[in-house]
Amino acid sequence: MKLPATKLNVKLIAFDLDDTLLTDKKIISPRTVSALQKAAEKGIYIVLCSGRAENGILPFVRQLNIAGSQQGRYLIAFNGASVFDLHLREQIYSNLVKPEILKFAYNEARKRGMASVVYESGVIYSWEDSDFARKDAELCNLEFKVVDDFEKFLENGFPKILISAEPEKVKEMNEFLCQKIGDKADVFISKPIFLEVMTKGVGKGPGILWLADKLGIPHEQTMAFGDSMNDETMIRQCGYSVAMSNGLDYIKDIASFVTRFDNNNDGIADFIENFVL
């Protein structure tokens, strides 16, 4: 088992949501809430870091009940493309995908009959109303809107574009886009039915390290918990990285440590209680 030999000295801990901090029932367990509150009381910044929009993260911020403190005031959305200050109630960092990349991904998806959506903090936009187009809005409980001239709408720039379809079609599209625009954008599968396209070099890892720099926290005192491919940058770049035992084998292989228990059995709480607190 990949576990620390001693207590770890951390000042900022970032958490992916789905299949990591959240149980399969989409809640944070009471034991995990307690562990994170104790960590915040000790001066450790607790940062939720997700591919979701800000409004899709807020329900879990409320569950933790630490947003009123300095240690709970920040969240990272859109897989690192946005850092939000809950005290100022404003975005303090953003990195938008160029319109030409958004348009290319959208047009290629539409040719293949695949859904594509873009995001603002509380709204998901698509060119069509379909089950796949609505998937992420339903998952994150966000408003869904259809835009008539979607291609022109993309000229505004957005943090990411998400393409959704059956897993096989997503795999094929991933290979195609990596080949065509992989030198200009980061393309990755976040869930079997979700393919995401973001600005090259933007990710959860860079977002966390940007926030650490703002707070004056050395990179070696940052920690990240994750399970999937959209967590790769934070698993690689944070000072300490922890993969969930239920995570992908690839993520477990590259992480510093692996939790003893999965997301449904307080894997995070067990690790923090034993190796941080």
PDB file of C-alpha atoms in Angstrom:
ATOM      1  CA  MET A   1       0.000   0.000   0.000  1.00  0.00           C
ATOM      2  CA  LYS A   2       1.198   3.524  -0.806  1.00  0.00           C
ATOM      3  CA  LEU A   3       0.873   5.275   2.554  1.00  0.00           C
ATOM      4  CA  PRO A   4       2.980   7.966   4.283  1.00  0.00           C
ATOM      5  CA  ALA A   5       5.541   6.866   6.848  1.00  0.00           C
ATOM      6  CA  THR A   6       5.098  10.060   8.888  1.00  0.00           C
ATOM      7  CA  LYS A   7       2.665  12.923   9.387  1.00  0.00           C
ATOM      8  CA  LEU A   8       2.548  15.237   6.363  1.00  0.00           C
ATOM      9  CA  ASN A   9       3.092  18.992   6.610  1.00  0.00           C
ATOM     10  CA  VAL A  10       0.446  20.600   4.399  1.00  0.00           C
ATOM     11  CA  LYS A  11      -1.095  24.058   4.238  1.00  0.00           C
ATOM     12  CA  LEU A  12      -3.578  23.589   1.375  1.00  0.00           C
ATOM     13  CA  ILE A  13      -5.586  20.515   0.411  1.00  0.00           C
ATOM     14  CA  ALA A  14      -7.597  20.349  -2.821  1.00  0.00           C
ATOM     15  CA  PHE A  15     -10.366  17.826  -3.417  1.00  0.00           C
ATOM     16  CA  ASP A  16     -11.958  16.532  -6.577  1.00  0.00           C
ATOM     17  CA  LEU A  17     -15.686  15.945  -6.066  1.00  0.00           C
ATOM     18  CA  ASP A  18     -17.210  13.013  -7.952  1.00  0.00           C
ATOM     19  CA  ASP A  19     -15.890   9.610  -6.825  1.00  0.00           C
ATOM     20  CA  THR A  20     -13.445  11.359  -4.486  1.00  0.00           C
ATOM     21  CA  LEU A  21     -14.920  13.693  -1.862  1.00  0.00           C
ATOM     22  CA  LEU A  22     -18.489  12.663  -2.692  1.00  0.00           C
ATOM     23  CA  THR A  23     -20.012   9.268  -2.078  1.00  0.00           C
ATOM     24  CA  ASP A  24     -21.950   7.611  -4.871  1.00  0.00           C
ATOM     25  CA  LYS A  25     -25.034   9.254  -3.337  1.00  0.00           C
ATOM     26  CA  LYS A  26     -23.445  12.662  -4.083  1.00  0.00           C
ATOM     27  CA  ILE A  27     -22.949  13.706  -0.465  1.00  0.00           C
ATOM     28  CA  ILE A  28     -19.956  14.338   1.790  1.00  0.00           C
ATOM     29  CA  SER A  29     -20.071  11.880   4.670  1.00  0.00           C
ATOM     30  CA  PRO A  30     -20.363  13.303   8.217  1.00  0.00           C
ATOM     31  CA  ARG A  31     -16.960  11.844   9.188  1.00  0.00           C
ATOM     32  CA  THR A  32     -15.314  13.508   6.199  1.00  0.00           C
ATOM     33  CA  VAL A  33     -17.024  16.840   6.961  1.00  0.00           C
ATOM     34  CA  SER A  34     -15.669  16.639  10.516  1.00  0.00           C
ATOM     35  CA  ALA A  35     -12.126  15.814   9.353  1.00  0.00           C
ATOM     36  CA  LEU A  36     -12.073  18.737   6.908  1.00  0.00           C
ATOM     37  CA  GLN A  37     -13.450  21.136   9.515  1.00  0.00           C
ATOM     38  CA  LYS A  38     -10.701  20.082  11.943  1.00  0.00           C
ATOM     39  CA  ALA A  39      -8.085  20.606   9.242  1.00  0.00           C
ATOM     40  CA  ALA A  40      -9.452  24.108   8.559  1.00  0.00           C
ATOM     41  CA  GLU A  41      -9.348  24.886  12.275  1.00  0.00           C
ATOM     42  CA  LYS A  42      -5.631  24.022  12.190  1.00  0.00           C
ATOM     43  CA  GLY A  43      -5.089  26.623   9.464  1.00  0.00           C
ATOM     44  CA  ILE A  44      -5.131  24.320   6.436  1.00  0.00           C
ATOM     45  CA  TYR A  45      -6.898  25.716   3.380  1.00  0.00           C
ATOM     46  CA  ILE A  46      -9.657  23.382   2.151  1.00  0.00           C
ATOM     47  CA  VAL A  47     -10.329  23.879  -1.573  1.00  0.00           C
ATOM     48  CA  LEU A  48     -12.964  22.067  -3.614  1.00  0.00           C
ATOM     49  CA  CYS A  49     -11.582  21.596  -7.117  1.00  0.00           C
ATOM     50  CA  SER A  50     -13.939  20.340  -9.805  1.00  0.00           C
ATOM     51  CA  GLY A  51     -14.776  20.334 -13.473  1.00  0.00           C
ATOM     52  CA  ARG A  52     -18.176  21.717 -12.451  1.00  0.00           C
ATOM     53  CA  ALA A  53     -19.195  25.353 -12.696  1.00  0.00           C
ATOM     54  CA  GLU A  54     -19.029  27.454  -9.523  1.00  0.00           C
ATOM     55  CA  ASN A  55     -22.757  27.091  -8.828  1.00  0.00           C
ATOM     56  CA  GLY A  56     -22.429  23.327  -9.215  1.00  0.00           C
ATOM     57  CA  ILE A  57     -19.811  23.284  -6.438  1.00  0.00           C
ATOM     58  CA  LEU A  58     -21.594  25.565  -3.958  1.00  0.00           C
ATOM     59  CA  PRO A  59     -23.953  22.915  -2.501  1.00  0.00           C
ATOM     60  CA  PHE A  60     -20.904  20.971  -1.285  1.00  0.00           C
ATOM     61  CA  VAL A  61     -19.246  24.125   0.051  1.00  0.00           C
ATOM     62  CA  ARG A  62     -22.378  24.563   2.170  1.00  0.00           C
ATOM     63  CA  GLN A  63     -22.133  20.979   3.430  1.00  0.00           C
ATOM     64  CA  LEU A  64     -18.636  21.688   4.768  1.00  0.00           C
ATOM     65  CA  ASN A  65     -19.795  24.874   6.541  1.00  0.00           C
ATOM     66  CA  ILE A  66     -16.341  26.485   6.526  1.00  0.00           C
ATOM     67  CA  ALA A  67     -16.793  29.125   3.798  1.00  0.00           C
ATOM     68  CA  GLY A  68     -16.948  31.895   6.402  1.00  0.00           C
ATOM     69  CA  SER A  69     -13.353  31.210   7.429  1.00  0.00           C
ATOM     70  CA  GLN A  70     -10.160  32.154   5.576  1.00  0.00           C
ATOM     71  CA  GLN A  71      -9.421  28.466   5.110  1.00  0.00           C
ATOM     72  CA  GLY A  72     -12.709  27.815   3.321  1.00  0.00           C
ATOM     73  CA  ARG A  73     -13.082  30.909   1.151  1.00  0.00           C
ATOM     74  CA  TYR A  74     -11.776  29.606  -2.205  1.00  0.00           C
ATOM     75  CA  LEU A  75     -12.995  27.114  -4.768  1.00  0.00           C
ATOM     76  CA  ILE A  76     -11.612  26.051  -8.142  1.00  0.00           C
ATOM     77  CA  ALA A  77     -14.056  25.412 -10.985  1.00  0.00           C
ATOM     78  CA  PHE A  78     -13.954  24.269 -14.613  1.00  0.00           C
ATOM     79  CA  ASN A  79     -10.991  21.932 -14.011  1.00  0.00           C
ATOM     80  CA  GLY A  80      -8.730  24.797 -12.992  1.00  0.00           C
ATOM     81  CA  ALA A  81      -9.861  27.444 -15.481  1.00  0.00           C
ATOM     82  CA  SER A  82     -11.495  29.498 -12.714  1.00  0.00           C
ATOM     83  CA  VAL A  83     -10.618  30.385  -9.116  1.00  0.00           C
ATOM     84  CA  PHE A  84     -13.467  31.918  -7.107  1.00  0.00           C
ATOM     85  CA  ASP A  85     -13.277  33.910  -3.859  1.00  0.00           C
ATOM     86  CA  LEU A  86     -16.422  33.259  -1.832  1.00  0.00           C
ATOM     87  CA  HIS A  87     -15.805  36.247   0.465  1.00  0.00           C
ATOM     88  CA  LEU A  88     -15.466  38.725  -2.400  1.00  0.00           C
ATOM     89  CA  ARG A  89     -18.108  36.803  -4.375  1.00  0.00           C
ATOM     90  CA  GLU A  90     -16.066  37.112  -7.525  1.00  0.00           C
ATOM     91  CA  GLN A  91     -13.810  35.199  -9.854  1.00  0.00           C
ATOM     92  CA  ILE A  92     -10.170  36.087  -9.168  1.00  0.00           C
ATOM     93  CA  TYR A  93      -8.623  34.006 -11.954  1.00  0.00           C
ATOM     94  CA  SER A  94      -9.900  32.738 -15.290  1.00  0.00           C
ATOM     95  CA  ASN A  95      -8.507  31.256 -18.497  1.00  0.00           C
ATOM     96  CA  LEU A  96     -10.900  30.943 -21.434  1.00  0.00           C
ATOM     97  CA  VAL A  97     -10.610  28.652 -24.445  1.00  0.00           C
ATOM     98  CA  LYS A  98     -10.085  30.556 -27.714  1.00  0.00           C
ATOM     99  CA  PRO A  99     -13.209  30.779 -29.887  1.00  0.00           C
ATOM    100  CA  GLU A 100     -11.565  29.027 -32.837  1.00  0.00           C
ATOM    101  CA  ILE A 101     -10.858  25.963 -30.679  1.00  0.00           C
ATOM    102  CA  LEU A 102     -14.409  25.958 -29.323  1.00  0.00           C
ATOM    103  CA  LYS A 103     -15.854  26.231 -32.831  1.00  0.00           C
ATOM    104  CA  PHE A 104     -13.683  23.447 -34.214  1.00  0.00           C
ATOM    105  CA  ALA A 105     -14.618  21.042 -31.403  1.00  0.00           C
ATOM    106  CA  TYR A 106     -18.315  21.947 -31.678  1.00  0.00           C
ATOM    107  CA  ASN A 107     -18.470  21.501 -35.460  1.00  0.00           C
ATOM    108  CA  GLU A 108     -16.668  18.161 -35.339  1.00  0.00           C
ATOM    109  CA  ALA A 109     -18.985  16.965 -32.572  1.00  0.00           C
ATOM    110  CA  ARG A 110     -22.079  18.089 -34.449  1.00  0.00           C
ATOM    111  CA  LYS A 111     -20.941  16.238 -37.613  1.00  0.00           C
ATOM    112  CA  ARG A 112     -20.865  13.056 -35.529  1.00  0.00           C
ATOM    113  CA  GLY A 113     -24.217  13.630 -33.846  1.00  0.00           C
ATOM    114  CA  MET A 114     -22.590  14.325 -30.472  1.00  0.00           C
ATOM    115  CA  ALA A 115     -23.835  16.859 -27.932  1.00  0.00           C
ATOM    116  CA  SER A 116     -21.664  19.812 -26.957  1.00  0.00           C
ATOM    117  CA  VAL A 117     -22.110  22.395 -24.206  1.00  0.00           C
ATOM    118  CA  VAL A 118     -20.306  25.407 -22.736  1.00  0.00           C
ATOM    119  CA  TYR A 119     -20.596  26.980 -19.318  1.00  0.00           C
ATOM    120  CA  GLU A 120     -21.085  30.090 -17.253  1.00  0.00           C
ATOM    121  CA  SER A 121     -21.169  29.994 -13.440  1.00  0.00           C
ATOM    122  CA  GLY A 122     -24.788  28.870 -13.171  1.00  0.00           C
ATOM    123  CA  VAL A 123     -25.873  28.011 -16.704  1.00  0.00           C
ATOM    124  CA  ILE A 124     -25.012  25.340 -19.271  1.00  0.00           C
ATOM    125  CA  TYR A 125     -25.593  26.253 -22.932  1.00  0.00           C
ATOM    126  CA  SER A 126     -26.041  23.994 -25.955  1.00  0.00           C
ATOM    127  CA  TRP A 127     -27.104  24.208 -29.590  1.00  0.00           C
ATOM    128  CA  GLU A 128     -29.693  21.449 -29.032  1.00  0.00           C
ATOM    129  CA  ASP A 129     -31.962  20.012 -26.390  1.00  0.00           C
ATOM    130  CA  SER A 130     -31.116  16.326 -26.021  1.00  0.00           C
ATOM    131  CA  ASP A 131     -30.540  13.796 -23.257  1.00  0.00           C
ATOM    132  CA  PHE A 132     -26.763  13.951 -23.678  1.00  0.00           C
ATOM    133  CA  ALA A 133     -26.745  17.764 -23.845  1.00  0.00           C
ATOM    134  CA  ARG A 134     -28.625  17.877 -20.540  1.00  0.00           C
ATOM    135  CA  LYS A 135     -26.500  15.234 -18.762  1.00  0.00           C
ATOM    136  CA  ASP A 136     -24.092  17.591 -16.989  1.00  0.00           C
ATOM    137  CA  ALA A 137     -26.798  20.142 -16.169  1.00  0.00           C
ATOM    138  CA  GLU A 138     -28.764  17.380 -14.455  1.00  0.00           C
ATOM    139  CA  LEU A 139     -25.666  16.059 -12.675  1.00  0.00           C
ATOM    140  CA  CYS A 140     -24.726  19.506 -11.360  1.00  0.00           C
ATOM    141  CA  ASN A 141     -28.287  20.815 -10.923  1.00  0.00           C
ATOM    142  CA  LEU A 142     -27.635  23.820 -13.178  1.00  0.00           C
ATOM    143  CA  GLU A 143     -29.917  25.754 -15.515  1.00  0.00           C
ATOM    144  CA  PHE A 144     -29.876  24.534 -19.134  1.00  0.00           C
ATOM    145  CA  LYS A 145     -30.425  26.820 -22.133  1.00  0.00           C
ATOM    146  CA  VAL A 146     -30.478  26.297 -25.894  1.00  0.00           C
ATOM    147  CA  VAL A 147     -28.747  28.984 -27.990  1.00  0.00           C
ATOM    148  CA  ASP A 148     -29.979  29.573 -31.544  1.00  0.00           C
ATOM    149  CA  ASP A 149     -26.676  30.647 -33.142  1.00  0.00           C
ATOM    150  CA  PHE A 150     -24.347  28.522 -31.041  1.00  0.00           C
ATOM    151  CA  GLU A 151     -21.295  29.024 -33.254  1.00  0.00           C
ATOM    152  CA  LYS A 152     -21.534  32.807 -32.960  1.00  0.00           C
ATOM    153  CA  PHE A 153     -22.185  32.431 -29.216  1.00  0.00           C
ATOM    154  CA  LEU A 154     -18.843  30.620 -28.892  1.00  0.00           C
ATOM    155  CA  GLU A 155     -17.045  33.814 -29.930  1.00  0.00           C
ATOM    156  CA  ASN A 156     -17.486  34.983 -26.321  1.00  0.00           C
ATOM    157  CA  GLY A 157     -14.935  32.415 -25.134  1.00  0.00           C
ATOM    158  CA  PHE A 158     -15.653  29.922 -22.350  1.00  0.00           C
ATOM    159  CA  PRO A 159     -13.625  27.983 -19.738  1.00  0.00           C
ATOM    160  CA  LYS A 160     -14.216  24.676 -21.549  1.00  0.00           C
ATOM    161  CA  ILE A 161     -16.404  22.847 -24.012  1.00  0.00           C
ATOM    162  CA  LEU A 162     -17.798  19.452 -23.049  1.00  0.00           C
ATOM    163  CA  ILE A 163     -18.768  16.882 -25.668  1.00  0.00           C
ATOM    164  CA  SER A 164     -20.990  13.984 -24.623  1.00  0.00           C
ATOM    165  CA  ALA A 165     -22.105  10.746 -26.251  1.00  0.00           C
ATOM    166  CA  GLU A 166     -21.818   6.990 -25.852  1.00  0.00           C
ATOM    167  CA  PRO A 167     -18.397   5.912 -24.476  1.00  0.00           C
ATOM    168  CA  GLU A 168     -17.161   4.441 -27.771  1.00  0.00           C
ATOM    169  CA  LYS A 169     -17.926   7.624 -29.680  1.00  0.00           C
ATOM    170  CA  VAL A 170     -16.243   9.656 -26.944  1.00  0.00           C
ATOM    171  CA  LYS A 171     -13.078   7.537 -27.226  1.00  0.00           C
ATOM    172  CA  GLU A 172     -12.972   7.987 -30.992  1.00  0.00           C
ATOM    173  CA  MET A 173     -13.531  11.727 -30.700  1.00  0.00           C
ATOM    174  CA  ASN A 174     -10.830  11.991 -28.063  1.00  0.00           C
ATOM    175  CA  GLU A 175      -8.294  10.393 -30.415  1.00  0.00           C
ATOM    176  CA  PHE A 176      -9.378  12.650 -33.280  1.00  0.00           C
ATOM    177  CA  LEU A 177      -9.216  15.902 -31.319  1.00  0.00           C
ATOM    178  CA  CYS A 178      -5.911  15.005 -29.675  1.00  0.00           C
ATOM    179  CA  GLN A 179      -4.469  14.503 -33.134  1.00  0.00           C
ATOM    180  CA  LYS A 180      -5.986  17.645 -34.646  1.00  0.00           C
ATOM    181  CA  ILE A 181      -5.752  20.232 -31.843  1.00  0.00           C
ATOM    182  CA  GLY A 182      -3.670  18.514 -29.160  1.00  0.00           C
ATOM    183  CA  ASP A 183      -0.874  21.032 -29.708  1.00  0.00           C
ATOM    184  CA  LYS A 184      -3.269  23.924 -28.998  1.00  0.00           C
ATOM    185  CA  ALA A 185      -5.658  22.525 -26.379  1.00  0.00           C
ATOM    186  CA  ASP A 186      -5.860  19.934 -23.645  1.00  0.00           C
ATOM    187  CA  VAL A 187      -8.330  17.178 -24.558  1.00  0.00           C
ATOM    188  CA  PHE A 188      -9.306  14.501 -22.050  1.00  0.00           C
ATOM    189  CA  ILE A 189     -12.074  12.119 -20.997  1.00  0.00           C
ATOM    190  CA  SER A 190     -13.406  13.038 -17.539  1.00  0.00           C
ATOM    191  CA  LYS A 191     -16.157  10.411 -17.486  1.00  0.00           C
ATOM    192  CA  PRO A 192     -16.835   7.681 -20.062  1.00  0.00           C
ATOM    193  CA  ILE A 193     -19.553   9.835 -21.656  1.00  0.00           C
ATOM    194  CA  PHE A 194     -17.782  13.203 -21.246  1.00  0.00           C
ATOM    195  CA  LEU A 195     -14.939  14.611 -23.349  1.00  0.00           C
ATOM    196  CA  GLU A 196     -13.550  17.992 -22.319  1.00  0.00           C
ATOM    197  CA  VAL A 197     -11.511  20.562 -24.236  1.00  0.00           C
ATOM    198  CA  MET A 198      -9.626  23.318 -22.385  1.00  0.00           C
ATOM    199  CA  THR A 199      -6.848  25.805 -22.978  1.00  0.00           C
ATOM    200  CA  LYS A 200      -3.442  24.151 -23.300  1.00  0.00           C
ATOM    201  CA  GLY A 201      -1.672  24.009 -19.952  1.00  0.00           C
ATOM    202  CA  VAL A 202      -4.765  24.879 -17.912  1.00  0.00           C
ATOM    203  CA  GLY A 203      -5.799  22.265 -15.370  1.00  0.00           C
ATOM    204  CA  LYS A 204      -6.518  21.576 -11.746  1.00  0.00           C
ATOM    205  CA  GLY A 205      -2.801  21.436 -10.940  1.00  0.00           C
ATOM    206  CA  PRO A 206      -1.943  24.873 -12.349  1.00  0.00           C
ATOM    207  CA  GLY A 207      -5.096  26.319 -10.736  1.00  0.00           C
ATOM    208  CA  ILE A 208      -4.110  24.993  -7.306  1.00  0.00           C
ATOM    209  CA  LEU A 209      -0.528  26.215  -7.627  1.00  0.00           C
ATOM    210  CA  TRP A 210      -1.744  29.663  -8.753  1.00  0.00           C
ATOM    211  CA  LEU A 211      -3.860  29.867  -5.595  1.00  0.00           C
ATOM    212  CA  ALA A 212      -0.983  28.581  -3.447  1.00  0.00           C
ATOM    213  CA  ASP A 213       1.264  31.322  -4.847  1.00  0.00           C
ATOM    214  CA  LYS A 214      -1.393  33.937  -4.104  1.00  0.00           C
ATOM    215  CA  LEU A 215      -1.601  32.684  -0.513  1.00  0.00           C
ATOM    216  CA  GLY A 216       2.184  32.416  -0.097  1.00  0.00           C
ATOM    217  CA  ILE A 217       2.057  28.647   0.376  1.00  0.00           C
ATOM    218  CA  PRO A 218       5.072  26.667  -0.917  1.00  0.00           C
ATOM    219  CA  HIS A 219       4.118  24.148  -3.594  1.00  0.00           C
ATOM    220  CA  GLU A 220       5.598  21.329  -1.518  1.00  0.00           C
ATOM    221  CA  GLN A 221       2.966  22.047   1.161  1.00  0.00           C
ATOM    222  CA  THR A 222       0.021  21.468  -1.178  1.00  0.00           C
ATOM    223  CA  MET A 223      -1.955  18.224  -1.355  1.00  0.00           C
ATOM    224  CA  ALA A 224      -4.550  16.926  -3.808  1.00  0.00           C
ATOM    225  CA  PHE A 225      -7.057  14.057  -3.720  1.00  0.00           C
ATOM    226  CA  GLY A 226      -8.379  12.674  -7.007  1.00  0.00           C
ATOM    227  CA  ASP A 227      -9.474   9.609  -8.922  1.00  0.00           C
ATOM    228  CA  SER A 228      -9.685  10.276 -12.651  1.00  0.00           C
ATOM    229  CA  MET A 229      -7.954  11.703 -15.723  1.00  0.00           C
ATOM    230  CA  ASN A 230      -9.095  15.279 -15.162  1.00  0.00           C
ATOM    231  CA  ASP A 231      -7.210  15.066 -11.841  1.00  0.00           C
ATOM    232  CA  GLU A 232      -3.901  14.155 -13.488  1.00  0.00           C
ATOM    233  CA  THR A 233      -2.330  17.624 -13.379  1.00  0.00           C
ATOM    234  CA  MET A 234      -2.977  18.105  -9.677  1.00  0.00           C
ATOM    235  CA  ILE A 235      -1.823  14.571  -8.903  1.00  0.00           C
ATOM    236  CA  ARG A 236       1.411  15.272 -10.788  1.00  0.00           C
ATOM    237  CA  GLN A 237       2.018  18.854  -9.665  1.00  0.00           C
ATOM    238  CA  CYS A 238       0.972  19.150  -6.010  1.00  0.00           C
ATOM    239  CA  GLY A 239       3.530  18.512  -3.287  1.00  0.00           C
ATOM    240  CA  TYR A 240       1.607  15.489  -2.029  1.00  0.00           C
ATOM    241  CA  SER A 241      -0.855  13.616  -4.211  1.00  0.00           C
ATOM    242  CA  VAL A 242      -3.383  11.070  -3.008  1.00  0.00           C
ATOM    243  CA  ALA A 243      -5.364   8.789  -5.310  1.00  0.00           C
ATOM    244  CA  MET A 244      -8.585   7.217  -4.146  1.00  0.00           C
ATOM    245  CA  SER A 245      -8.512   3.436  -3.835  1.00  0.00           C
ATOM    246  CA  ASN A 246     -11.490   3.402  -6.219  1.00  0.00           C
ATOM    247  CA  GLY A 247      -9.606   5.572  -8.733  1.00  0.00           C
ATOM    248  CA  LEU A 248      -8.141   4.666 -12.109  1.00  0.00           C
ATOM    249  CA  ASP A 249      -5.055   2.453 -11.964  1.00  0.00           C
ATOM    250  CA  TYR A 250      -3.130   5.092 -13.917  1.00  0.00           C
ATOM    251  CA  ILE A 251      -3.901   7.761 -11.306  1.00  0.00           C
ATOM    252  CA  LYS A 252      -2.983   5.393  -8.471  1.00  0.00           C
ATOM    253  CA  ASP A 253       0.308   4.598 -10.185  1.00  0.00           C
ATOM    254  CA  ILE A 254       1.414   8.233 -10.506  1.00  0.00           C
ATOM    255  CA  ALA A 255       0.140   9.416  -7.086  1.00  0.00           C
ATOM    256  CA  SER A 256       2.381   9.703  -4.045  1.00  0.00           C
ATOM    257  CA  PHE A 257      -0.148   7.808  -1.951  1.00  0.00           C
ATOM    258  CA  VAL A 258      -3.389   5.822  -2.226  1.00  0.00           C
ATOM    259  CA  THR A 259      -6.197   5.883   0.330  1.00  0.00           C
ATOM    260  CA  ARG A 260      -6.959   2.724   2.290  1.00  0.00           C
ATOM    261  CA  PHE A 261     -10.703   3.096   1.693  1.00  0.00           C
ATOM    262  CA  ASP A 262     -12.850   4.245  -1.222  1.00  0.00           C
ATOM    263  CA  ASN A 263     -15.125   7.270  -1.598  1.00  0.00           C
ATOM    264  CA  ASN A 264     -18.073   5.407  -0.048  1.00  0.00           C
ATOM    265  CA  ASN A 265     -16.120   4.401   3.063  1.00  0.00           C
ATOM    266  CA  ASP A 266     -14.480   7.614   4.299  1.00  0.00           C
ATOM    267  CA  GLY A 267     -11.239   7.178   2.360  1.00  0.00           C
ATOM    268  CA  ILE A 268     -10.413  10.871   2.651  1.00  0.00           C
ATOM    269  CA  ALA A 269     -11.331  11.157   6.336  1.00  0.00           C
ATOM    270  CA  ASP A 270      -9.225   8.110   7.191  1.00  0.00           C
ATOM    271  CA  PHE A 271      -6.190   9.529   5.370  1.00  0.00           C
ATOM    272  CA  ILE A 272      -6.469  13.030   6.824  1.00  0.00           C
ATOM    273  CA  GLU A 273      -7.090  11.811  10.367  1.00  0.00           C
ATOM    274  CA  ASN A 274      -4.097   9.485  10.295  1.00  0.00           C
ATOM    275  CA  PHE A 275      -1.547  11.331   8.165  1.00  0.00           C
ATOM    276  CA  VAL A 276      -2.383  15.045   8.363  1.00  0.00           C
ATOM    277  CA  LEU A 277      -4.146  15.714  11.683  1.00  0.00           C
TER     278      LEU A 277
END
